[in-house]
XYZ file of C-alpha atoms in Angstrom:
692
model
C 90.433 83.155 117.619
C 89.061 85.613 115.482
C 85.123 85.643 113.785
C 84.502 86.108 110.879
C 80.661 87.054 111.420
C 82.126 88.770 114.151
C 84.139 90.958 111.889
C 82.716 94.778 110.983
C 81.283 94.983 107.544
C 82.271 97.366 105.076
C 79.622 99.398 102.596
C 80.588 100.792 98.903
C 77.842 101.770 96.811
C 75.846 98.842 97.795
C 78.951 96.398 97.789
C 79.404 94.868 100.937
C 82.643 93.908 102.325
C 84.742 92.504 105.232
C 87.977 91.566 106.092
C 89.788 88.674 104.222
C 91.841 85.576 105.889
C 95.290 85.867 104.205
C 94.916 82.118 102.610
C 94.000 80.880 99.507
C 95.272 83.203 97.309
C 93.377 84.267 94.456
C 89.592 84.802 94.353
C 88.236 82.013 95.841
C 83.625 81.609 96.281
C 82.335 81.063 99.897
C 78.705 81.103 101.096
C 77.741 84.355 100.548
C 80.923 86.172 98.662
C 84.058 85.385 96.859
C 87.696 85.580 99.038
C 89.819 87.586 97.524
C 93.754 87.554 98.998
C 97.014 89.523 96.653
C 100.549 89.375 97.163
C 102.571 92.371 97.537
C 106.295 93.017 99.634
C 106.818 96.571 98.198
C 103.054 98.042 97.765
C 102.545 100.637 99.558
C 98.483 99.580 98.277
C 96.291 97.481 96.585
C 93.160 97.884 95.348
C 89.863 95.398 94.425
C 88.575 95.958 90.391
C 85.214 94.521 89.593
C 83.868 94.044 86.067
C 80.876 92.773 84.341
C 81.415 90.565 81.959
C 83.761 92.182 78.721
C 83.048 95.906 80.123
C 85.259 97.705 79.103
C 85.046 99.667 82.548
C 84.676 98.328 86.009
C 81.910 98.576 88.059
C 83.069 99.048 91.627
C 86.832 99.913 92.679
C 87.845 98.861 96.691
C 90.736 100.154 98.341
C 91.995 97.755 100.717
C 91.495 99.399 103.995
C 94.604 99.250 105.927
C 93.534 97.088 108.772
C 92.698 94.355 105.740
C 96.840 94.027 105.369
C 98.073 91.217 106.951
C 102.264 90.813 106.237
C 102.281 91.663 102.893
C 99.350 90.631 101.829
C 95.985 92.109 101.036
C 93.296 89.661 101.608
C 88.750 90.736 102.237
C 85.289 88.837 101.369
C 83.087 90.755 98.940
C 79.573 90.212 99.360
C 76.149 88.983 96.748
C 78.982 88.445 93.319
C 77.306 86.745 90.535
C 80.612 85.085 89.802
C 79.271 83.826 86.729
C 79.189 87.443 84.392
C 82.126 88.904 86.992
C 85.673 89.271 85.945
C 88.502 91.008 88.232
C 91.706 92.284 88.854
C 93.799 94.628 90.992
C 95.792 97.842 90.750
C 98.807 98.541 93.126
C 99.918 101.202 94.029
C 103.661 102.129 94.667
C 106.773 103.386 93.967
C 108.019 104.097 90.179
C 111.922 103.525 89.723
C 112.894 100.876 87.310
C 116.695 101.461 87.872
C 116.031 100.246 91.628
C 112.819 97.100 89.922
C 110.641 99.382 91.083
C 107.498 99.264 88.462
C 104.574 100.232 89.994
C 101.277 101.654 87.686
C 98.808 101.886 89.583
C 96.156 102.871 85.811
C 96.510 100.099 85.314
C 95.273 96.956 86.046
C 96.772 93.465 86.301
C 95.216 89.753 86.060
C 96.294 88.380 89.445
C 98.343 86.202 89.298
C 96.600 83.158 90.899
C 93.025 82.886 88.213
C 91.578 79.845 87.743
C 90.843 81.088 83.646
C 91.037 84.491 81.699
C 89.363 86.430 79.756
C 90.019 88.281 77.165
C 90.815 85.455 74.954
C 88.791 82.879 74.372
C 88.832 83.116 70.905
C 92.272 81.610 69.458
C 93.870 84.419 66.897
C 91.387 87.172 67.725
C 93.365 89.882 67.723
C 93.911 92.400 71.088
C 92.046 95.299 70.190
C 94.518 97.014 72.247
C 98.095 97.100 72.706
C 97.283 96.928 76.798
C 96.944 93.376 76.687
C 93.440 93.585 79.168
C 94.305 90.297 80.778
C 90.953 89.366 83.997
C 90.342 86.814 85.906
C 87.160 84.799 87.042
C 86.738 82.963 88.447
C 84.763 78.924 88.128
C 83.573 76.375 90.758
C 85.346 73.069 90.467
C 82.840 70.607 90.669
C 82.728 69.210 88.008
C 82.273 65.769 87.940
C 84.846 63.136 87.767
C 83.027 60.014 88.234
C 86.349 58.157 89.960
C 88.271 59.391 87.978
C 91.917 60.253 89.452
C 95.690 60.417 88.014
C 96.755 56.853 86.644
C 100.315 56.021 88.339
C 101.319 54.538 86.008
C 105.249 52.609 86.128
C 107.563 54.853 85.514
C 108.790 51.205 82.880
C 104.734 51.064 80.949
C 105.477 54.405 79.636
C 105.290 55.566 75.814
C 104.877 58.647 75.334
C 103.619 60.562 73.034
C 104.395 64.583 72.630
C 101.611 66.757 70.662
C 100.392 70.363 70.214
C 97.029 70.619 71.373
C 96.214 73.132 68.294
C 98.698 71.733 65.850
C 97.798 68.274 66.497
C 93.743 68.464 64.380
C 93.922 71.398 62.912
C 94.793 70.606 59.770
C 92.118 69.503 57.673
C 92.402 66.788 56.934
C 92.233 65.423 61.073
C 89.262 64.459 60.044
C 87.284 65.770 63.364
C 84.874 68.014 64.212
C 86.424 70.580 66.715
C 89.787 71.371 64.783
C 92.683 72.427 67.478
C 90.847 71.745 70.608
C 90.825 69.754 73.524
C 87.753 68.168 72.107
C 89.212 67.741 68.505
C 92.621 65.320 70.848
C 89.233 63.342 72.755
C 88.209 62.188 68.738
C 91.975 61.035 68.226
C 91.137 59.063 71.366
C 91.036 55.491 69.491
C 93.606 56.031 66.958
C 96.230 57.250 69.808
C 95.106 53.651 71.578
C 95.879 51.817 68.314
C 99.693 53.168 68.504
C 100.417 51.944 70.903
C 101.107 55.045 73.321
C 100.021 55.407 76.779
C 101.287 58.489 78.018
C 100.381 62.354 75.571
C 102.991 65.422 76.950
C 101.670 67.818 76.269
C 103.031 71.298 74.513
C 102.029 75.051 77.143
C 98.185 75.050 77.665
C 98.201 77.572 80.403
C 97.205 80.374 79.179
C 99.786 82.675 76.719
C 99.081 85.062 74.154
C 99.612 83.827 70.374
C 100.378 86.779 70.081
C 103.241 89.245 71.419
C 102.745 93.407 69.815
C 100.468 95.620 69.629
C 100.325 94.970 65.805
C 98.474 91.877 66.679
C 101.877 89.783 65.238
C 102.265 85.607 65.736
C 104.861 85.716 67.829
C 103.704 82.586 70.234
C 101.579 79.770 67.968
C 103.921 76.754 70.598
C 102.578 78.734 73.305
C 106.082 78.720 75.688
C 105.479 82.747 76.861
C 102.970 82.595 80.048
C 100.344 85.149 81.079
C 99.226 82.944 83.731
C 99.697 79.609 85.546
C 96.660 79.175 86.855
C 94.479 79.062 84.118
C 94.626 76.505 80.486
C 94.313 78.051 77.485
C 91.342 79.797 76.459
C 91.535 79.596 72.867
C 92.313 75.284 73.373
C 88.135 75.280 73.814
C 85.975 75.021 71.015
C 83.215 76.975 71.945
C 84.188 80.814 73.063
C 81.364 80.803 76.610
C 82.702 81.635 79.912
C 84.768 79.205 81.769
C 84.024 76.303 78.881
C 87.859 75.901 78.314
C 88.059 74.281 82.396
C 85.503 72.149 81.519
C 86.720 70.357 77.790
C 89.746 70.280 78.969
C 89.027 67.822 82.308
C 87.017 66.083 80.592
C 89.643 65.576 77.462
C 91.608 64.871 80.850
C 89.053 61.863 81.627
C 88.543 60.692 78.289
C 92.248 59.699 78.472
C 92.533 58.736 80.940
C 89.710 56.282 80.963
C 91.551 55.073 77.991
C 94.908 54.024 79.612
C 96.378 57.178 79.674
C 98.756 59.506 80.872
C 98.837 63.472 80.632
C 101.537 65.031 80.934
C 101.815 68.990 81.265
C 104.007 70.853 79.985
C 105.461 73.233 82.296
C 106.661 77.655 81.846
C 108.347 78.469 84.793
C 111.378 79.740 84.055
C 110.346 82.988 82.274
C 106.995 85.039 81.381
C 105.267 86.944 78.762
C 105.880 90.101 80.154
C 109.051 90.493 79.253
C 111.894 92.973 79.191
C 111.663 96.813 79.682
C 109.544 96.704 76.211
C 107.321 93.680 77.454
C 103.529 94.894 78.727
C 103.373 95.400 82.539
C 100.484 92.211 82.261
C 100.747 90.212 86.360
C 104.037 90.051 87.785
C 106.199 93.369 86.927
C 103.365 95.273 87.772
C 102.466 93.605 91.178
C 106.046 92.957 93.397
C 108.950 93.071 90.792
C 111.707 92.579 92.681
C 109.885 89.277 93.804
C 108.990 87.757 91.306
C 111.557 88.114 88.241
C 115.579 88.095 88.828
C 116.753 91.482 88.319
C 120.384 93.298 88.313
C 122.056 96.156 90.278
C 120.647 98.421 88.117
C 117.029 97.177 87.352
C 117.141 95.192 84.132
C 116.422 92.037 83.451
C 118.073 88.709 83.954
C 117.522 86.758 80.974
C 118.879 83.090 80.955
C 115.443 82.058 79.183
C 116.505 83.676 76.036
C 112.855 85.233 75.945
C 113.773 88.684 77.974
C 113.015 88.061 81.732
C 113.804 85.383 84.415
C 111.664 84.224 86.802
C 112.995 84.347 90.573
C 111.725 80.448 91.124
C 114.385 80.083 94.274
C 113.045 82.183 95.859
C 110.478 81.602 99.148
C 107.249 83.449 97.372
C 107.196 82.268 93.199
C 108.442 79.275 94.741
C 105.486 78.491 96.862
C 103.651 80.367 93.527
C 104.664 77.357 91.632
C 103.990 74.621 94.581
C 100.661 75.871 94.521
C 100.116 76.077 90.746
C 101.562 71.704 90.797
C 99.444 71.048 93.138
C 96.834 72.976 91.844
C 96.938 71.592 87.990
C 97.123 67.299 89.654
C 94.035 68.085 92.596
C 91.940 70.203 90.019
C 92.465 68.598 87.266
C 94.110 65.165 87.797
C 97.314 65.393 85.640
C 99.902 62.530 85.685
C 102.637 64.845 85.716
C 105.186 68.019 84.471
C 107.670 68.701 81.508
C 109.810 71.400 82.825
C 110.661 73.541 79.584
C 114.707 75.175 80.240
C 114.211 73.624 83.958
C 118.007 73.553 84.485
C 116.687 77.446 85.618
C 114.916 76.624 88.587
C 118.283 75.883 90.164
C 119.644 79.527 90.062
C 119.531 81.636 93.250
C 118.453 85.473 92.630
C 122.143 86.246 91.553
C 121.542 83.635 88.063
C 124.081 81.689 89.478
C 123.937 77.578 89.631
C 122.975 76.274 93.273
C 123.845 72.712 94.184
C 120.661 72.100 96.703
C 117.614 74.429 95.015
C 115.159 74.850 97.757
C 112.759 74.249 94.048
C 113.478 71.321 93.703
C 113.860 69.678 96.264
C 110.094 70.805 97.050
C 108.997 69.491 93.911
C 110.390 66.433 94.657
C 109.048 65.594 97.959
C 105.990 66.989 98.108
C 103.660 65.222 99.238
C 100.275 66.427 96.436
C 103.153 65.157 93.609
C 104.268 61.996 95.074
C 104.094 60.219 92.319
C 103.827 62.573 89.355
C 105.966 62.247 86.823
C 108.425 64.673 87.255
C 110.401 65.115 83.602
C 113.360 67.970 83.880
C 114.511 69.517 80.173
C 117.865 69.906 82.265
C 119.216 72.754 80.327
C 118.631 76.496 79.761
C 119.570 79.433 77.513
C 121.934 80.669 79.970
C 124.500 78.002 78.653
C 123.565 76.313 81.896
C 123.477 72.469 81.069
C 122.742 69.734 83.113
C 121.213 66.642 81.149
C 122.951 64.263 83.524
C 123.313 66.137 86.269
C 120.474 67.843 87.089
C 119.818 68.045 91.042
C 117.293 64.838 91.558
C 116.299 64.851 95.352
C 115.695 60.704 93.530
C 112.620 61.629 91.586
C 114.153 63.602 88.398
C 114.006 62.498 85.614
C 115.729 64.446 82.473
C 115.253 64.402 78.714
C 117.993 62.270 77.150
C 119.989 65.383 74.655
C 123.134 63.273 74.689
C 120.647 60.409 73.496
C 119.329 62.248 71.330
C 122.084 63.324 69.583
C 124.800 60.034 69.761
C 121.698 57.956 67.793
C 121.332 61.100 64.641
C 125.162 60.800 64.226
C 125.996 57.552 64.997
C 122.964 56.350 61.616
C 123.523 58.650 59.560
C 127.272 57.357 59.845
C 129.505 58.792 62.379
C 131.607 55.214 63.708
C 133.189 57.278 67.037
C 129.932 57.607 67.941
C 129.715 53.848 68.528
C 130.759 53.656 72.091
C 128.680 56.343 72.981
C 125.991 54.212 71.249
C 126.200 50.719 73.682
C 125.602 52.881 76.461
C 123.015 54.958 75.183
C 120.851 52.007 74.037
C 121.198 50.579 77.465
C 119.965 52.895 79.906
C 122.937 55.433 80.010
C 124.034 54.364 83.381
C 127.512 56.664 82.515
C 125.125 59.397 83.427
C 122.341 57.613 85.773
C 124.258 55.554 87.090
C 122.837 56.279 91.045
C 119.382 55.729 89.520
C 117.979 53.837 87.331
C 117.035 54.617 83.764
C 113.415 55.275 84.830
C 115.650 58.776 85.280
C 116.301 58.756 81.390
C 113.670 59.795 78.437
C 114.894 58.690 75.562
C 113.789 60.320 72.588
C 114.828 60.987 68.933
C 113.046 64.505 67.494
C 110.858 67.060 69.664
C 109.117 69.888 69.147
C 112.004 72.211 69.021
C 114.231 70.565 65.800
C 113.500 68.709 62.905
C 110.280 66.572 62.563
C 111.800 62.369 62.109
C 111.248 62.770 57.826
C 112.475 65.797 57.962
C 115.857 64.537 59.661
C 116.579 62.355 57.313
C 114.917 64.516 53.979
C 117.329 68.224 54.906
C 120.814 68.449 55.807
C 120.472 72.532 56.707
C 117.571 74.150 58.674
C 114.566 75.895 56.287
C 112.955 78.551 58.437
C 112.451 81.566 55.751
C 109.013 82.003 56.721
C 109.654 82.729 60.573
C 111.439 86.512 58.520
C 114.362 85.935 60.032
C 116.662 85.906 57.316
C 116.936 81.749 58.622
C 118.874 82.858 61.357
C 117.168 81.282 64.618
C 116.794 78.329 64.851
C 119.642 75.318 66.161
C 122.379 75.091 63.710
C 123.676 71.937 64.444
C 121.112 69.401 63.382
C 123.071 65.715 62.638
C 121.033 65.793 59.936
C 121.091 64.055 56.619
C 118.904 64.774 52.811
C 119.481 60.961 52.236
C 121.060 62.441 48.531
C 118.285 65.190 47.926
C 117.414 68.319 49.564
C 113.863 68.360 50.348
C 110.944 66.068 48.817
C 112.006 63.936 45.563
C 110.452 61.460 42.737
C 113.763 59.089 43.288
C 112.699 55.715 44.566
C 116.149 54.785 45.867
C 116.089 58.306 48.358
C 112.424 57.247 49.034
C 113.144 54.029 50.488
C 116.577 54.911 52.530
C 114.859 57.698 54.081
C 112.287 54.703 55.120
C 115.038 52.783 56.131
C 116.542 55.119 58.313
C 113.569 56.759 59.922
C 112.382 53.133 61.222
C 116.261 52.495 61.996
C 116.531 55.398 64.736
C 113.051 54.262 65.638
C 113.898 50.978 66.218
C 116.398 51.435 69.134
C 114.735 54.328 70.038
C 111.956 51.271 71.279
C 114.824 48.735 71.829
C 116.867 51.570 74.369
C 115.680 51.338 78.588
C 114.363 53.915 78.880
C 111.433 56.005 78.715
C 110.983 56.188 74.479
C 109.379 59.628 73.689
C 107.789 59.866 69.921
C 106.862 63.376 68.072
C 103.058 63.471 67.564
C 103.148 62.412 63.312
C 107.314 61.334 63.261
C 104.414 57.601 62.575
C 103.319 58.676 59.738
C 106.176 60.614 58.257
C 104.988 64.083 59.351
C 107.412 66.575 57.393
C 107.344 70.841 58.310
C 109.244 71.705 55.313
C 112.423 71.849 56.224
C 111.559 74.147 59.445
C 113.592 73.540 62.413
C 111.973 75.543 64.762
C 108.018 76.000 64.038
C 107.131 78.289 67.187
C 104.748 81.268 65.533
C 103.638 79.280 62.145
C 100.052 78.543 62.075
C 99.976 76.522 59.360
C 100.217 73.559 57.360
C 103.795 73.871 58.320
C 102.999 73.141 62.372
C 99.957 70.900 62.291
C 99.603 66.742 61.257
C 98.822 66.723 57.710
C 96.959 63.458 58.237
C 96.307 62.043 54.839
C 99.986 61.272 55.055
C 98.783 58.934 56.955
C 97.651 56.106 54.309
C 100.513 57.730 52.053
C 102.901 55.948 54.989
C 101.004 53.015 56.810
C 103.324 51.219 56.372
C 105.484 53.464 58.930
C 102.937 53.714 60.975
C 102.445 49.683 61.583
C 105.881 49.636 61.836
C 106.128 52.128 65.166
C 102.736 50.633 66.647
C 103.920 47.166 66.504
C 107.529 47.615 67.628
C 105.724 49.434 71.098
C 103.613 46.685 71.279
C 106.890 44.751 70.654
C 108.301 46.428 73.669
C 105.132 46.008 75.390
C 104.556 42.068 75.299
C 109.053 41.539 76.237
C 109.714 43.772 79.936
C 113.522 43.026 80.178
C 113.311 46.016 77.070
C 111.059 48.277 79.926
C 113.303 47.648 83.204
C 114.039 50.813 84.416
C 117.764 48.948 87.032
C 121.271 48.639 84.966
C 121.169 45.012 84.959
C 124.373 43.848 85.869
C 125.624 40.250 85.387
C 124.958 36.842 84.353
C 120.991 36.402 84.956
C 118.816 32.426 85.540
C 118.334 32.159 80.998
C 123.016 31.279 82.416
C 123.631 35.017 79.810
C 123.975 38.729 80.860
C 120.608 40.524 80.853
C 121.771 42.779 78.315
C 125.437 42.107 76.068
C 126.244 43.718 72.794
C 127.994 42.407 69.738
C 130.079 42.773 66.412
C 128.660 41.258 63.932
C 130.461 38.575 64.779
C 128.786 36.742 68.401
C 130.822 38.350 72.075
C 133.324 40.076 69.595
C 132.959 44.242 70.440
C 135.688 46.435 70.659
C 133.565 48.290 73.158
C 135.349 51.972 73.351
C 136.760 51.244 68.928
C 134.892 52.982 66.627
C 132.515 51.198 64.514
C 129.194 50.769 62.253
C 127.319 47.974 62.862
C 126.730 46.022 66.428
C 123.733 44.540 68.129
C 122.477 44.580 71.483
C 121.123 41.250 72.884
C 118.450 41.274 75.651
C 117.865 37.798 78.239
C 114.341 37.218 79.101
C 114.060 35.620 81.952
C 110.777 35.333 82.471
C 111.665 34.342 86.619
C 112.889 37.700 87.282
C 110.016 39.561 85.129
C 106.740 37.464 85.456
C 106.432 36.456 81.825
C 105.763 32.523 80.609
C 109.029 31.439 79.100
C 112.556 32.452 79.011
C 113.282 34.185 75.338
C 116.182 35.912 73.411
C 116.165 39.094 71.877
C 118.697 39.833 68.922
C 118.494 43.857 67.807
C 121.040 44.050 64.705
C 122.012 47.458 63.401
C 124.354 47.910 59.635
C 124.618 51.947 60.095
C 127.238 51.247 57.391
C 127.055 52.393 53.282
C 127.162 48.403 52.734
C 125.818 45.396 53.780
C 127.056 43.131 56.118
C 126.536 39.752 57.940
C 125.678 39.487 61.650
C 125.593 36.188 63.127
C 124.067 35.418 66.678
C 124.556 34.324 69.912
C 124.134 30.417 70.066
C 121.098 30.030 72.331
C 120.052 27.347 74.508
C 118.946 24.141 72.812
C 115.304 23.518 71.799
C 114.887 27.575 70.771
C 114.346 28.645 67.491
C 114.955 32.114 66.052
C 112.049 34.255 64.503
C 112.161 37.569 62.502
C 110.051 40.273 64.083
C 111.207 43.319 62.484
C 114.107 44.454 59.772
C 114.033 48.084 58.117
C 113.813 47.371 54.802
C 109.978 45.687 55.133
C 108.626 44.237 57.251
C 107.111 43.448 60.005
C 104.875 41.802 61.371
C 101.592 43.508 60.988
C 100.020 39.978 63.095
C 102.078 40.390 65.900
C 103.805 37.121 64.710
C 106.951 36.561 63.772
C 109.002 34.273 60.998
C 110.494 31.215 61.245
C 113.871 32.782 60.577
C 116.157 29.700 60.162
C 119.730 30.486 59.634
C 122.070 31.536 62.613
C 122.274 34.466 61.373
C 121.245 37.604 58.906
C 122.670 39.874 56.428
C 121.236 43.005 56.613
C 121.777 45.540 53.746
C 123.669 48.582 53.614
C 121.426 51.137 57.065
C 119.253 48.088 57.738
C 118.310 47.227 60.563
C 116.974 43.938 62.317
C 114.861 42.582 65.066
C 114.342 38.176 65.747
C 113.442 36.370 68.867
C 114.425 33.671 69.459
C 111.008 31.167 71.928
C 111.473 27.448 73.210
C 110.280 25.191 69.426
C 107.843 22.692 69.432
């Protein structure tokens, strides 16, 4: 065994250093020094470059002696460095031969892929001072006081996910928070999240990214789906700019959310990076080992299955370890509860871009020891046309954004009667797609960051992305939206009322469907993007949540809040197994009906249906049996629904009706009739309980 204190020490301009010990990669603090370790298969040499904080020129450049290289790893220990004023990077020597995929340029100082903090972007929308994108690594002490916190590990059946963008959530002047558009701003809004009732926030990318992706300083990456570094949080999301505060603020935000029973899922982007295609900047991976990190064509160009210029070589063993190390780090160091993987189908492609039957990366993530209790959600498609919703390699662990659920609900509520047979499957947990797994594999949603908001879905027939500067060519054209009679804002009270009903109808279906529901932030109070369905570059009122709408649309907020509470109160709606047959109540746990009970052509068209849920108190450990009846009339004419007969001694109560009724107190209103008449495009939820 080699003893480190017996290794020879070198010196360069008064700086002492010696050979390192390979792992861990990146920069880590050890006694009296910092350990640096970096990988490159094709490089012929590596130099460590050290800067004082904010200085343009390095104070030291230390080439790694050949004896400091073990295999393809360069490592050294440098003594007596002040990490609070230190920035660092690497230069890699090697061939410049793009046709063979080699793009080494020792004139560039490259960002460490394992850096835990990145300098140079600490102020939001501070434009780059030069075109070289001077990102440098910083070293962070992992000494945050978690006060006993750990990931919450809530059961999938309990989750109600709330997707948000850190900046958009509180940047608007109406947000009322002190630290707008920051991690600290989210902390100020925790009482609101508690009131709404969500217990899981899914954060759009918070890995370090550049808002500005070209030398002119244009804002082209507001959403954050173009990563600069996988291991460091976005410095511009910190309320204060000094060194390292973003790590402290993010950890504090997660700890506070956990203290309030709210999990944190990160939207992660391992499918591509901010380096783009051949014309993009060299920041890190391209200059370190281009052929390892990216999928390349035989003539050295970048495969573009991401639609963003390049594609990570995810199933290469080195890249696979980077992804695993990253995920483990965020769980261990930041206590995150799970991950949503952007364009996750790319993670199943081999080095030639072909889909793999048994992708080693996905299997490794599924069975990893550290990630064993994490929520894993796949966006099961990519920009190369690979669509795996319902067939994503799951290994018993992965859930999926159910895009088929989204499209079906939108079309049905809009008035597409041919969607009826599929609607019953989607409401029941999509057993046709996930029958071999539980409904926990199914994340149901109607809207997300990518597309119309819920309000815009019922207010616009067409996208209005003119402000994006692409002549309205960007964004999806097939939105299954309907403006209810007028394009955009209107003063017509009938159209306004219809839009409110349609929004409530979709939310009612979402929160009474089996599977994990996900809401887009702001939908609960009618937030609008003014018809923009691709606001990836809009850092303004288009993207920011307008909190003044909360009071204006308090009726909608209260309806959503009560629906979430109702779902929490009734475990039959949250059950994740595809239960079949009659339970102890003497009824099927879930059955579908037409306007008459037990009378439905499950394979035929229609615009009226009811889901009937029999909640068995023994199976769900509730006080007593009860029956839930969710009636949906998507027709433009009124219809009367007759309830199924329930056991003697039970009485019906009205819980929700999308044309106005919902009980703010949580107490349902007695309903003496044996059915209910629903007006055009209206839904209702009733419950049968024992009387007396």
